[in-house]
Amino acid sequence: MSSLMQEMGEKALALGIPLTVQLDLTYRCNERCVHCYLDHDDHGEMTTTEYKKLLDELAEAGVFFLTMSGGEIMLRKDFFEILEYARLKHMFSVKLKTNAVLIREREAARLRELGVESVQISIYSHREHVHDGITLLPGSLARSIEAARFLKSQGLQVMLADVLMRQNHQDYSGVKALAAEMGVRFFLDPTITPMMDGDRGVLSLNVEQDVLQKTFRDEGLVGNVEEFCAAPKGATEDDMESYPCSAGHTFCYVSPYGDVYPCVQFPLPSGNVRRTPFAEIWNHSPQLNEVRDIQLKDLPSCSQCAHGSTCTRCPGLAFLEGNMRGPSTQDCEKSFARTGIPSKNLEAKRAGRSVGHGHSHGMGAGLIQIQGVSLAPAAASALPS
């Protein structure tokens, strides 16, 4: 992270500014990825006018980095109208996440004209039968790659994002090579999380521990396997008063229905912009304030764990397991894959015990849960769509 970016993060944290917001425009999608967390029906998405009003409120609140995602953003007929309005604010650095299947020359030219900072495209394999078998859309790999190449030729910054799962765990090196050949960036995401209705069956797509260990120890992935969440700047890693991540501190997420959450990975309902102005939610939401109160010293098991100050523990994943102040087993497994040393949580599970009980929120119906996170400090926009 550049010194300027670090300074911006520190100032935003000190001033309570939502430096980065991810805005999902729709949950509808032309793909049906086997690992996706979403219900792809439209349950009453915000209108063009509502999105413009929200963008006004985000700009006034001090948001600088704006990520637009979905679903598939190009399915919104008003997508370019919303994007143009965001760029007219002159306060947003706009990033997009898309499968790029619907991007052609006209769309690419418009993205360039509007000064989009980057376009992140989900590619799950360099092999058509594997990628298309995951998206369940025949021809999707060829169309996504064609769009990625064209966007790159138009001078746009392109990133290929892969999600590690049983179907494609042997193919990430092929996607990485494809990205290198195209001259674009590559990210690998090793985590699958539950469906939005709470169904955890999708976790069966997670790779085995030996595959995860091999992935973490692949020297060819240095700099490419990235952590979705980074601790907000302003606290040292070994400080027991440090914060788990940027969720609710300098980052938040808004759904297509106006619901505000600490993060796409942290489905704690914290307000709705259709009923309450964004700034009021950001500054006064009891849920966001509770999240901001969580420090490493408050985590019963994690504060006593050898991985405590270096673990990539996601409070959102912990919340999905039943307790935002408890351990995230998936992160414990990643720490074990990196170090070969089991956390207290993993040791307890092996012994048939549970750890980290304390104040927790139940999981409500219809909450948004997004697929995993990547593996070294990175901005929230690194999450694959």
C-alpha positions as YAML, in Angstrom:
chain: A
units: angstrom
residues:
- id: 1
  name: MET
  ca: [0.00, 0.00, 0.00]
- id: 2
  name: SER
  ca: [1.38, 3.41, -0.94]
- id: 3
  name: SER
  ca: [2.15, 5.94, 1.79]
- id: 4
  name: LEU
  ca: [-0.58, 8.19, 0.37]
- id: 5
  name: MET
  ca: [-3.17, 5.43, 0.57]
- id: 6
  name: GLN
  ca: [-2.07, 4.58, 4.09]
- id: 7
  name: GLU
  ca: [-2.34, 8.22, 5.10]
- id: 8
  name: MET
  ca: [-5.83, 8.44, 3.59]
- id: 9
  name: GLY
  ca: [-6.89, 5.34, 5.51]
- id: 10
  name: GLU
  ca: [-5.52, 6.64, 8.79]
- id: 11
  name: LYS
  ca: [-7.23, 9.99, 8.39]
- id: 12
  name: ALA
  ca: [-10.52, 8.38, 7.39]
- id: 13
  name: LEU
  ca: [-10.36, 6.13, 10.46]
- id: 14
  name: ALA
  ca: [-9.61, 9.04, 12.77]
- id: 15
  name: LEU
  ca: [-12.41, 11.16, 11.32]
- id: 16
  name: GLY
  ca: [-14.96, 8.37, 10.99]
- id: 17
  name: ILE
  ca: [-15.25, 8.73, 7.21]
- id: 18
  name: PRO
  ca: [-16.57, 5.88, 5.04]
- id: 19
  name: LEU
  ca: [-13.64, 6.03, 2.64]
- id: 20
  name: THR
  ca: [-14.79, 3.03, 0.60]
- id: 21
  name: VAL
  ca: [-18.26, 1.73, -0.27]
- id: 22
  name: GLN
  ca: [-19.29, -1.24, -2.34]
- id: 23
  name: LEU
  ca: [-22.61, -0.71, -4.05]
- id: 24
  name: ASP
  ca: [-24.36, -3.70, -5.59]
- id: 25
  name: LEU
  ca: [-26.68, -2.55, -8.36]
- id: 26
  name: THR
  ca: [-28.50, -5.84, -8.84]
- id: 27
  name: TYR
  ca: [-28.49, -9.47, -7.78]
- id: 28
  name: ARG
  ca: [-29.76, -10.56, -11.19]
- id: 29
  name: CYS
  ca: [-27.14, -12.34, -13.27]
- id: 30
  name: ASN
  ca: [-26.74, -14.03, -16.65]
- id: 31
  name: GLU
  ca: [-24.58, -16.70, -15.02]
- id: 32
  name: ARG
  ca: [-25.53, -19.22, -12.34]
- id: 33
  name: CYS
  ca: [-22.18, -19.87, -10.68]
- id: 34
  name: VAL
  ca: [-22.27, -22.96, -8.49]
- id: 35
  name: HIS
  ca: [-20.60, -21.15, -5.58]
- id: 36
  name: CYS
  ca: [-22.61, -17.91, -5.73]
- id: 37
  name: TYR
  ca: [-24.26, -16.64, -2.55]
- id: 38
  name: LEU
  ca: [-27.15, -14.86, -4.27]
- id: 39
  name: ASP
  ca: [-30.80, -15.26, -4.96]
- id: 40
  name: HIS
  ca: [-30.89, -13.92, -8.53]
- id: 41
  name: ASP
  ca: [-34.49, -12.73, -8.49]
- id: 42
  name: ASP
  ca: [-35.41, -9.05, -8.36]
- id: 43
  name: HIS
  ca: [-37.18, -8.34, -5.06]
- id: 44
  name: GLY
  ca: [-37.53, -4.61, -5.68]
- id: 45
  name: GLU
  ca: [-34.20, -3.08, -6.61]
- id: 46
  name: MET
  ca: [-33.62, 0.61, -6.04]
- id: 47
  name: THR
  ca: [-34.64, 2.83, -8.93]
- id: 48
  name: THR
  ca: [-32.36, 5.11, -10.94]
- id: 49
  name: THR
  ca: [-33.58, 8.08, -8.92]
- id: 50
  name: GLU
  ca: [-32.90, 6.28, -5.64]
- id: 51
  name: TYR
  ca: [-29.37, 5.39, -6.72]
- id: 52
  name: LYS
  ca: [-28.65, 8.99, -7.70]
- id: 53
  name: LYS
  ca: [-29.93, 10.20, -4.34]
- id: 54
  name: LEU
  ca: [-27.70, 7.66, -2.61]
- id: 55
  name: LEU
  ca: [-24.68, 8.76, -4.65]
- id: 56
  name: ASP
  ca: [-25.31, 12.33, -3.53]
- id: 57
  name: GLU
  ca: [-25.36, 11.14, 0.08]
- id: 58
  name: LEU
  ca: [-22.20, 9.04, -0.33]
- id: 59
  name: ALA
  ca: [-20.32, 11.99, -1.82]
- id: 60
  name: GLU
  ca: [-21.47, 14.25, 1.00]
- id: 61
  name: ALA
  ca: [-20.34, 11.66, 3.56]
- id: 62
  name: GLY
  ca: [-16.82, 11.68, 2.13]
- id: 63
  name: VAL
  ca: [-16.76, 8.42, 0.18]
- id: 64
  name: PHE
  ca: [-13.85, 8.38, -2.25]
- id: 65
  name: PHE
  ca: [-13.54, 4.78, -3.47]
- id: 66
  name: LEU
  ca: [-16.72, 3.35, -4.97]
- id: 67
  name: THR
  ca: [-17.03, -0.22, -6.23]
- id: 68
  name: MET
  ca: [-20.06, -1.16, -8.33]
- id: 69
  name: SER
  ca: [-20.88, -4.83, -8.44]
- id: 70
  name: GLY
  ca: [-23.71, -7.37, -8.55]
- id: 71
  name: GLY
  ca: [-25.05, -9.82, -9.76]
- id: 72
  name: GLU
  ca: [-24.15, -8.63, -13.21]
- id: 73
  name: ILE
  ca: [-24.07, -4.83, -13.37]
- id: 74
  name: MET
  ca: [-24.65, -4.76, -17.12]
- id: 75
  name: LEU
  ca: [-28.14, -6.19, -16.64]
- id: 76
  name: ARG
  ca: [-29.23, -2.81, -15.29]
- id: 77
  name: LYS
  ca: [-30.53, -0.90, -18.31]
- id: 78
  name: ASP
  ca: [-29.66, 2.31, -16.46]
- id: 79
  name: PHE
  ca: [-26.13, 1.15, -15.57]
- id: 80
  name: PHE
  ca: [-24.34, 3.79, -17.61]
- id: 81
  name: GLU
  ca: [-26.70, 6.50, -16.36]
- id: 82
  name: ILE
  ca: [-25.83, 5.56, -12.77]
- id: 83
  name: LEU
  ca: [-22.12, 5.30, -13.57]
- id: 84
  name: GLU
  ca: [-22.11, 8.66, -15.35]
- id: 85
  name: TYR
  ca: [-23.82, 10.28, -12.38]
- id: 86
  name: ALA
  ca: [-21.21, 8.80, -10.04]
- id: 87
  name: ARG
  ca: [-18.38, 10.15, -12.19]
- id: 88
  name: LEU
  ca: [-20.03, 13.59, -12.33]
- id: 89
  name: LYS
  ca: [-19.55, 13.76, -8.58]
- id: 90
  name: HIS
  ca: [-15.81, 14.09, -9.22]
- id: 91
  name: MET
  ca: [-15.29, 12.56, -5.79]
- id: 92
  name: PHE
  ca: [-15.43, 8.90, -6.67]
- id: 93
  name: SER
  ca: [-12.68, 6.60, -7.86]
- id: 94
  name: VAL
  ca: [-14.92, 4.02, -9.48]
- id: 95
  name: LYS
  ca: [-14.12, 0.32, -9.83]
- id: 96
  name: LEU
  ca: [-16.35, -2.26, -11.46]
- id: 97
  name: LYS
  ca: [-16.84, -5.99, -10.95]
- id: 98
  name: THR
  ca: [-18.42, -7.94, -13.78]
- id: 99
  name: ASN
  ca: [-18.31, -11.19, -15.70]
- id: 100
  name: ALA
  ca: [-17.94, -8.99, -18.82]
- id: 101
  name: VAL
  ca: [-20.08, -11.30, -20.94]
- id: 102
  name: LEU
  ca: [-22.23, -8.35, -22.08]
- id: 103
  name: ILE
  ca: [-19.37, -5.94, -22.73]
- id: 104
  name: ARG
  ca: [-18.78, -5.12, -26.38]
- id: 105
  name: GLU
  ca: [-16.98, -2.31, -28.18]
- id: 106
  name: ARG
  ca: [-19.63, 0.31, -27.43]
- id: 107
  name: GLU
  ca: [-19.70, -0.53, -23.71]
- id: 108
  name: ALA
  ca: [-15.91, -0.62, -23.48]
- id: 109
  name: ALA
  ca: [-15.60, 2.78, -25.15]
- id: 110
  name: ARG
  ca: [-18.12, 4.24, -22.72]
- id: 111
  name: LEU
  ca: [-16.26, 2.84, -19.71]
- id: 112
  name: ARG
  ca: [-13.07, 4.44, -21.00]
- id: 113
  name: GLU
  ca: [-14.81, 7.78, -21.60]
- id: 114
  name: LEU
  ca: [-16.20, 7.77, -18.07]
- id: 115
  name: GLY
  ca: [-12.77, 7.23, -16.52]
- id: 116
  name: VAL
  ca: [-13.41, 3.96, -14.70]
- id: 117
  name: GLU
  ca: [-10.36, 3.10, -12.60]
- id: 118
  name: SER
  ca: [-10.48, -0.67, -13.07]
- id: 119
  name: VAL
  ca: [-12.64, -3.56, -14.22]
- id: 120
  name: GLN
  ca: [-12.47, -6.85, -12.33]
- id: 121
  name: ILE
  ca: [-13.59, -9.93, -14.25]
- id: 122
  name: SER
  ca: [-14.30, -13.34, -12.77]
- id: 123
  name: ILE
  ca: [-12.38, -16.14, -14.52]
- id: 124
  name: TYR
  ca: [-12.51, -19.55, -12.84]
- id: 125
  name: SER
  ca: [-10.34, -21.54, -15.22]
- id: 126
  name: HIS
  ca: [-8.39, -21.21, -18.45]
- id: 127
  name: ARG
  ca: [-10.22, -24.33, -19.63]
- id: 128
  name: GLU
  ca: [-13.63, -23.78, -21.14]
- id: 129
  name: HIS
  ca: [-15.33, -26.89, -19.78]
- id: 130
  name: VAL
  ca: [-14.23, -26.05, -16.23]
- id: 131
  name: HIS
  ca: [-15.09, -22.33, -16.28]
- id: 132
  name: ASP
  ca: [-18.40, -22.81, -18.11]
- id: 133
  name: GLY
  ca: [-19.17, -25.74, -15.83]
- id: 134
  name: ILE
  ca: [-18.94, -23.36, -12.87]
- id: 135
  name: THR
  ca: [-20.87, -20.46, -14.43]
- id: 136
  name: LEU
  ca: [-23.41, -22.81, -16.05]
- id: 137
  name: LEU
  ca: [-23.40, -20.47, -19.06]
- id: 138
  name: PRO
  ca: [-22.03, -22.09, -22.23]
- id: 139
  name: GLY
  ca: [-19.48, -19.90, -24.00]
- id: 140
  name: SER
  ca: [-18.98, -17.63, -20.97]
- id: 141
  name: LEU
  ca: [-15.21, -18.13, -20.78]
- id: 142
  name: ALA
  ca: [-14.65, -17.16, -24.41]
- id: 143
  name: ARG
  ca: [-16.87, -14.09, -24.10]
- id: 144
  name: SER
  ca: [-15.33, -12.95, -20.80]
- id: 145
  name: ILE
  ca: [-11.78, -13.31, -22.11]
- id: 146
  name: GLU
  ca: [-12.66, -11.52, -25.34]
- id: 147
  name: ALA
  ca: [-14.08, -8.62, -23.33]
- id: 148
  name: ALA
  ca: [-11.06, -8.56, -21.00]
- id: 149
  name: ARG
  ca: [-8.67, -8.36, -23.95]
- id: 150
  name: PHE
  ca: [-10.69, -5.61, -25.58]
- id: 151
  name: LEU
  ca: [-10.95, -3.59, -22.37]
- id: 152
  name: LYS
  ca: [-7.18, -3.86, -21.95]
- id: 153
  name: SER
  ca: [-6.68, -2.71, -25.55]
- id: 154
  name: GLN
  ca: [-8.80, 0.35, -24.75]
- id: 155
  name: GLY
  ca: [-6.40, 1.37, -21.99]
- id: 156
  name: LEU
  ca: [-8.52, 0.20, -19.06]
- id: 157
  name: GLN
  ca: [-6.98, -1.51, -16.03]
- id: 158
  name: VAL
  ca: [-8.25, -5.08, -15.97]
- id: 159
  name: MET
  ca: [-8.00, -7.69, -13.22]
- id: 160
  name: LEU
  ca: [-8.86, -11.38, -13.44]
- id: 161
  name: ALA
  ca: [-10.30, -12.80, -10.22]
- id: 162
  name: ASP
  ca: [-10.45, -16.53, -9.52]
- id: 163
  name: VAL
  ca: [-12.19, -18.39, -6.68]
- id: 164
  name: LEU
  ca: [-10.53, -21.57, -5.42]
- id: 165
  name: MET
  ca: [-12.87, -24.56, -5.23]
- id: 166
  name: ARG
  ca: [-12.88, -28.28, -5.80]
- id: 167
  name: GLN
  ca: [-13.80, -27.95, -9.46]
- id: 168
  name: ASN
  ca: [-10.91, -25.68, -10.43]
- id: 169
  name: HIS
  ca: [-8.15, -25.95, -7.81]
- id: 170
  name: GLN
  ca: [-5.72, -27.30, -10.40]
- id: 171
  name: ASP
  ca: [-6.35, -24.40, -12.78]
- id: 172
  name: TYR
  ca: [-5.36, -21.22, -10.94]
- id: 173
  name: SER
  ca: [-1.87, -21.32, -12.45]
- id: 174
  name: GLY
  ca: [-3.49, -21.41, -15.89]
- id: 175
  name: VAL
  ca: [-5.60, -18.35, -15.09]
- id: 176
  name: LYS
  ca: [-2.52, -16.61, -13.69]
- id: 177
  name: ALA
  ca: [-0.61, -17.40, -16.91]
- id: 178
  name: LEU
  ca: [-3.52, -16.10, -18.96]
- id: 179
  name: ALA
  ca: [-3.48, -12.85, -16.98]
- id: 180
  name: ALA
  ca: [0.28, -12.51, -17.49]
- id: 181
  name: GLU
  ca: [-0.09, -13.10, -21.23]
- id: 182
  name: MET
  ca: [-2.79, -10.41, -21.38]
- id: 183
  name: GLY
  ca: [-0.74, -8.01, -19.25]
- id: 184
  name: VAL
  ca: [-3.40, -7.73, -16.51]
- id: 185
  name: ARG
  ca: [-3.49, -8.41, -12.77]
- id: 186
  name: PHE
  ca: [-4.62, -11.67, -11.18]
- id: 187
  name: PHE
  ca: [-6.17, -12.44, -7.79]
- id: 188
  name: LEU
  ca: [-7.02, -15.75, -6.16]
- id: 189
  name: ASP
  ca: [-9.74, -16.12, -3.52]
- id: 190
  name: PRO
  ca: [-9.60, -19.29, -1.36]
- id: 191
  name: THR
  ca: [-12.88, -19.08, 0.57]
- id: 192
  name: ILE
  ca: [-16.46, -20.17, -0.08]
- id: 193
  name: THR
  ca: [-19.17, -18.88, 2.27]
- id: 194
  name: PRO
  ca: [-22.83, -19.80, 2.85]
- id: 195
  name: MET
  ca: [-25.79, -18.99, 0.66]
- id: 196
  name: MET
  ca: [-27.85, -15.91, 1.50]
- id: 197
  name: ASP
  ca: [-30.66, -18.08, 2.87]
- id: 198
  name: GLY
  ca: [-28.26, -19.65, 5.38]
- id: 199
  name: ASP
  ca: [-27.77, -22.91, 3.48]
- id: 200
  name: ARG
  ca: [-24.22, -24.06, 4.22]
- id: 201
  name: GLY
  ca: [-24.26, -26.90, 1.70]
- id: 202
  name: VAL
  ca: [-22.21, -24.78, -0.70]
- id: 203
  name: LEU
  ca: [-19.27, -25.09, 1.72]
- id: 204
  name: SER
  ca: [-18.75, -28.56, 0.28]
- id: 205
  name: LEU
  ca: [-17.08, -26.75, -2.64]
- id: 206
  name: ASN
  ca: [-14.19, -25.69, -0.37]
- id: 207
  name: VAL
  ca: [-10.91, -27.43, -1.14]
- id: 208
  name: GLU
  ca: [-9.35, -29.91, 1.28]
- id: 209
  name: GLN
  ca: [-6.74, -28.73, 3.79]
- id: 210
  name: ASP
  ca: [-3.86, -30.34, 1.88]
- id: 211
  name: VAL
  ca: [-4.84, -28.44, -1.27]
- id: 212
  name: LEU
  ca: [-5.13, -25.21, 0.71]
- id: 213
  name: GLN
  ca: [-1.66, -25.79, 2.21]
- id: 214
  name: LYS
  ca: [-0.17, -26.42, -1.21]
- id: 215
  name: THR
  ca: [-1.80, -23.25, -2.54]
- id: 216
  name: PHE
  ca: [-0.49, -21.11, 0.31]
- id: 217
  name: ARG
  ca: [3.00, -22.46, -0.21]
- id: 218
  name: ASP
  ca: [3.02, -21.95, -3.97]
- id: 219
  name: GLU
  ca: [5.82, -19.41, -4.54]
- id: 220
  name: GLY
  ca: [4.26, -18.55, -7.88]
- id: 221
  name: LEU
  ca: [1.33, -16.96, -6.05]
- id: 222
  name: VAL
  ca: [3.34, -14.45, -4.03]
- id: 223
  name: GLY
  ca: [1.64, -11.12, -4.55]
- id: 224
  name: ASN
  ca: [-1.41, -12.69, -6.19]
- id: 225
  name: VAL
  ca: [-3.24, -14.36, -3.29]
- id: 226
  name: GLU
  ca: [-4.73, -11.40, -1.48]
- id: 227
  name: GLU
  ca: [-6.70, -10.79, 1.68]
- id: 228
  name: PHE
  ca: [-10.04, -9.15, 1.10]
- id: 229
  name: CYS
  ca: [-10.01, -7.21, 4.34]
- id: 230
  name: ALA
  ca: [-7.19, -5.25, 5.87]
- id: 231
  name: ALA
  ca: [-7.13, -3.90, 9.39]
- id: 232
  name: PRO
  ca: [-7.94, -0.19, 9.32]
- id: 233
  name: LYS
  ca: [-4.77, 1.81, 9.61]
- id: 234
  name: GLY
  ca: [-4.10, 3.50, 12.91]
- id: 235
  name: ALA
  ca: [-3.33, 0.44, 15.04]
- id: 236
  name: THR
  ca: [-0.34, -1.86, 14.98]
- id: 237
  name: GLU
  ca: [-0.83, -5.55, 14.25]
- id: 238
  name: ASP
  ca: [0.45, -6.67, 17.64]
- id: 239
  name: ASP
  ca: [-1.63, -4.16, 19.56]
- id: 240
  name: MET
  ca: [-4.40, -5.82, 21.58]
- id: 241
  name: GLU
  ca: [-6.49, -2.72, 20.96]
- id: 242
  name: SER
  ca: [-6.32, -3.11, 17.18]
- id: 243
  name: TYR
  ca: [-9.46, -3.59, 15.09]
- id: 244
  name: PRO
  ca: [-10.22, -6.81, 13.20]
- id: 245
  name: CYS
  ca: [-10.72, -5.14, 9.80]
- id: 246
  name: SER
  ca: [-11.99, -2.06, 7.99]
- id: 247
  name: ALA
  ca: [-15.65, -3.19, 8.01]
- id: 248
  name: GLY
  ca: [-17.76, -0.50, 9.63]
- id: 249
  name: HIS
  ca: [-14.69, 1.67, 10.22]
- id: 250
  name: THR
  ca: [-13.77, 2.98, 6.77]
- id: 251
  name: PHE
  ca: [-15.81, 0.58, 4.62]
- id: 252
  name: CYS
  ca: [-19.41, -0.55, 4.22]
- id: 253
  name: TYR
  ca: [-21.70, -2.22, 1.72]
- id: 254
  name: VAL
  ca: [-25.10, -1.26, 0.29]
- id: 255
  name: SER
  ca: [-27.35, -3.86, -1.34]
- id: 256
  name: PRO
  ca: [-29.64, -3.33, -4.38]
- id: 257
  name: TYR
  ca: [-32.50, -2.96, -1.91]
- id: 258
  name: GLY
  ca: [-30.84, -0.19, 0.08]
- id: 259
  name: ASP
  ca: [-29.74, -2.33, 3.02]
- id: 260
  name: VAL
  ca: [-26.49, -1.24, 4.66]
- id: 261
  name: TYR
  ca: [-24.07, -3.80, 6.08]
- id: 262
  name: PRO
  ca: [-20.58, -3.44, 7.61]
- id: 263
  name: CYS
  ca: [-19.24, -5.41, 4.64]
- id: 264
  name: VAL
  ca: [-20.30, -7.71, 1.82]
- id: 265
  name: GLN
  ca: [-18.84, -10.48, 3.98]
- id: 266
  name: PHE
  ca: [-20.52, -9.26, 7.16]
- id: 267
  name: PRO
  ca: [-24.34, -9.51, 6.76]
- id: 268
  name: LEU
  ca: [-25.35, -7.64, 9.89]
- id: 269
  name: PRO
  ca: [-28.35, -5.43, 8.92]
- id: 270
  name: SER
  ca: [-27.46, -1.89, 9.96]
- id: 271
  name: GLY
  ca: [-30.08, 0.30, 8.31]
- id: 272
  name: ASN
  ca: [-31.71, 1.02, 4.96]
- id: 273
  name: VAL
  ca: [-31.07, 4.10, 2.83]
- id: 274
  name: ARG
  ca: [-34.61, 4.05, 1.50]
- id: 275
  name: ARG
  ca: [-35.80, 4.98, 4.98]
- id: 276
  name: THR
  ca: [-32.80, 6.69, 6.55]
- id: 277
  name: PRO
  ca: [-30.11, 8.96, 5.05]
- id: 278
  name: PHE
  ca: [-26.78, 7.21, 4.59]
- id: 279
  name: ALA
  ca: [-24.85, 9.56, 6.89]
- id: 280
  name: GLU
  ca: [-27.30, 8.95, 9.72]
- id: 281
  name: ILE
  ca: [-26.89, 5.20, 9.34]
- id: 282
  name: TRP
  ca: [-23.10, 5.47, 9.14]
- id: 283
  name: ASN
  ca: [-22.81, 7.71, 12.19]
- id: 284
  name: HIS
  ca: [-25.58, 6.37, 14.45]
- id: 285
  name: SER
  ca: [-26.42, 2.78, 13.55]
- id: 286
  name: PRO
  ca: [-26.30, 0.70, 16.77]
- id: 287
  name: GLN
  ca: [-25.11, -2.27, 14.74]
- id: 288
  name: LEU
  ca: [-22.22, -0.41, 13.12]
- id: 289
  name: ASN
  ca: [-21.27, 1.09, 16.47]
- id: 290
  name: GLU
  ca: [-21.20, -2.39, 17.99]
- id: 291
  name: VAL
  ca: [-18.91, -3.58, 15.21]
- id: 292
  name: ARG
  ca: [-16.62, -0.61, 15.82]
- id: 293
  name: ASP
  ca: [-16.32, -1.56, 19.48]
- id: 294
  name: ILE
  ca: [-14.75, -4.93, 18.69]
- id: 295
  name: GLN
  ca: [-11.03, -5.07, 19.40]
- id: 296
  name: LEU
  ca: [-8.64, -8.00, 19.49]
- id: 297
  name: LYS
  ca: [-8.62, -7.93, 23.28]
- id: 298
  name: ASP
  ca: [-12.41, -8.49, 23.24]
- id: 299
  name: LEU
  ca: [-12.22, -11.79, 21.36]
- id: 300
  name: PRO
  ca: [-12.29, -14.55, 23.99]
- id: 301
  name: SER
  ca: [-10.34, -17.18, 22.07]
- id: 302
  name: CYS
  ca: [-8.54, -15.13, 19.43]
- id: 303
  name: SER
  ca: [-6.90, -12.82, 21.98]
- id: 304
  name: GLN
  ca: [-5.25, -15.88, 23.56]
- id: 305
  name: CYS
  ca: [-4.24, -17.50, 20.27]
- id: 306
  name: ALA
  ca: [-0.71, -17.56, 18.90]
- id: 307
  name: HIS
  ca: [-2.14, -16.34, 15.59]
- id: 308
  name: GLY
  ca: [-4.01, -13.46, 17.25]
- id: 309
  name: SER
  ca: [-2.05, -10.53, 15.84]
- id: 310
  name: THR
  ca: [-1.38, -12.03, 12.40]
- id: 311
  name: CYS
  ca: [-4.55, -13.97, 11.60]
- id: 312
  name: THR
  ca: [-6.73, -12.70, 8.78]
- id: 313
  name: ARG
  ca: [-9.80, -13.35, 10.93]
- id: 314
  name: CYS
  ca: [-12.93, -11.94, 9.32]
- id: 315
  name: PRO
  ca: [-15.57, -10.81, 11.83]
- id: 316
  name: GLY
  ca: [-18.16, -11.34, 9.11]
- id: 317
  name: LEU
  ca: [-17.27, -15.01, 8.69]
- id: 318
  name: ALA
  ca: [-17.27, -15.32, 12.48]
- id: 319
  name: PHE
  ca: [-20.73, -13.71, 12.51]
- id: 320
  name: LEU
  ca: [-21.92, -16.27, 9.96]
- id: 321
  name: GLU
  ca: [-20.70, -18.99, 12.31]
- id: 322
  name: GLY
  ca: [-22.84, -17.46, 15.07]
- id: 323
  name: ASN
  ca: [-20.70, -14.93, 16.95]
- id: 324
  name: MET
  ca: [-18.94, -11.85, 15.59]
- id: 325
  name: ARG
  ca: [-16.65, -11.93, 18.64]
- id: 326
  name: GLY
  ca: [-15.85, -15.58, 18.21]
- id: 327
  name: PRO
  ca: [-13.32, -17.28, 15.96]
- id: 328
  name: SER
  ca: [-13.79, -17.80, 12.24]
- id: 329
  name: THR
  ca: [-13.04, -21.45, 11.59]
- id: 330
  name: GLN
  ca: [-12.35, -20.79, 7.92]
- id: 331
  name: ASP
  ca: [-9.69, -18.24, 8.87]
- id: 332
  name: CYS
  ca: [-8.28, -20.64, 11.44]
- id: 333
  name: GLU
  ca: [-7.93, -23.17, 8.65]
- id: 334
  name: LYS
  ca: [-6.12, -20.61, 6.49]
- id: 335
  name: SER
  ca: [-3.74, -19.80, 9.35]
- id: 336
  name: PHE
  ca: [-3.08, -23.51, 9.76]
- id: 337
  name: ALA
  ca: [-2.44, -23.87, 6.03]
- id: 338
  name: ARG
  ca: [0.07, -21.01, 6.19]
- id: 339
  name: THR
  ca: [1.91, -22.02, 9.35]
- id: 340
  name: GLY
  ca: [1.18, -25.67, 10.09]
- id: 341
  name: ILE
  ca: [0.24, -24.63, 13.65]
- id: 342
  name: PRO
  ca: [-3.40, -25.19, 14.67]
- id: 343
  name: SER
  ca: [-5.23, -22.35, 16.40]
- id: 344
  name: LYS
  ca: [-6.91, -22.79, 19.76]
- id: 345
  name: ASN
  ca: [-10.20, -22.98, 17.91]
- id: 346
  name: LEU
  ca: [-9.04, -25.83, 15.68]
- id: 347
  name: GLU
  ca: [-7.54, -27.65, 18.64]
- id: 348
  name: ALA
  ca: [-10.84, -27.31, 20.50]
- id: 349
  name: LYS
  ca: [-12.83, -28.59, 17.53]
- id: 350
  name: ARG
  ca: [-10.52, -31.60, 17.27]
- id: 351
  name: ALA
  ca: [-11.17, -32.24, 20.96]
- id: 352
  name: GLY
  ca: [-14.92, -31.84, 20.45]
- id: 353
  name: ARG
  ca: [-15.19, -28.52, 22.31]
- id: 354
  name: SER
  ca: [-16.36, -25.09, 21.19]
- id: 355
  name: VAL
  ca: [-14.62, -21.81, 21.95]
- id: 356
  name: GLY
  ca: [-15.31, -18.10, 21.76]
- id: 357
  name: HIS
  ca: [-18.85, -18.07, 23.13]
- id: 358
  name: GLY
  ca: [-20.17, -14.69, 24.16]
- id: 359
  name: HIS
  ca: [-22.40, -11.93, 22.84]
- id: 360
  name: SER
  ca: [-23.63, -12.77, 19.38]
- id: 361
  name: HIS
  ca: [-26.33, -12.00, 16.86]
- id: 362
  name: GLY
  ca: [-28.55, -14.60, 15.30]
- id: 363
  name: MET
  ca: [-28.60, -14.81, 11.53]
- id: 364
  name: GLY
  ca: [-31.74, -13.33, 10.02]
- id: 365
  name: ALA
  ca: [-33.57, -14.56, 6.95]
- id: 366
  name: GLY
  ca: [-32.59, -13.15, 3.59]
- id: 367
  name: LEU
  ca: [-29.22, -11.83, 4.72]
- id: 368
  name: ILE
  ca: [-26.54, -11.34, 2.13]
- id: 369
  name: GLN
  ca: [-23.55, -13.59, 2.29]
- id: 370
  name: ILE
  ca: [-20.89, -13.29, -0.29]
- id: 371
  name: GLN
  ca: [-18.28, -15.74, -1.50]
- id: 372
  name: GLY
  ca: [-14.92, -15.61, 0.06]
- id: 373
  name: VAL
  ca: [-12.06, -13.31, 0.55]
- id: 374
  name: SER
  ca: [-8.60, -13.14, -0.93]
- id: 375
  name: LEU
  ca: [-5.22, -13.75, 1.27]
- id: 376
  name: ALA
  ca: [-2.66, -10.28, 2.00]
- id: 377
  name: PRO
  ca: [-3.81, -6.77, 2.77]
- id: 378
  name: ALA
  ca: [-5.90, -5.35, -0.05]
- id: 379
  name: ALA
  ca: [-8.77, -2.99, -0.61]
- id: 380
  name: ALA
  ca: [-12.29, -4.28, -0.33]
- id: 381
  name: SER
  ca: [-12.69, -3.97, -4.07]
- id: 382
  name: ALA
  ca: [-10.51, -7.05, -4.49]
- id: 383
  name: LEU
  ca: [-13.43, -9.36, -3.87]
- id: 384
  name: PRO
  ca: [-14.48, -11.30, -6.97]
- id: 385
  name: SER
  ca: [-18.00, -10.74, -8.19]
...
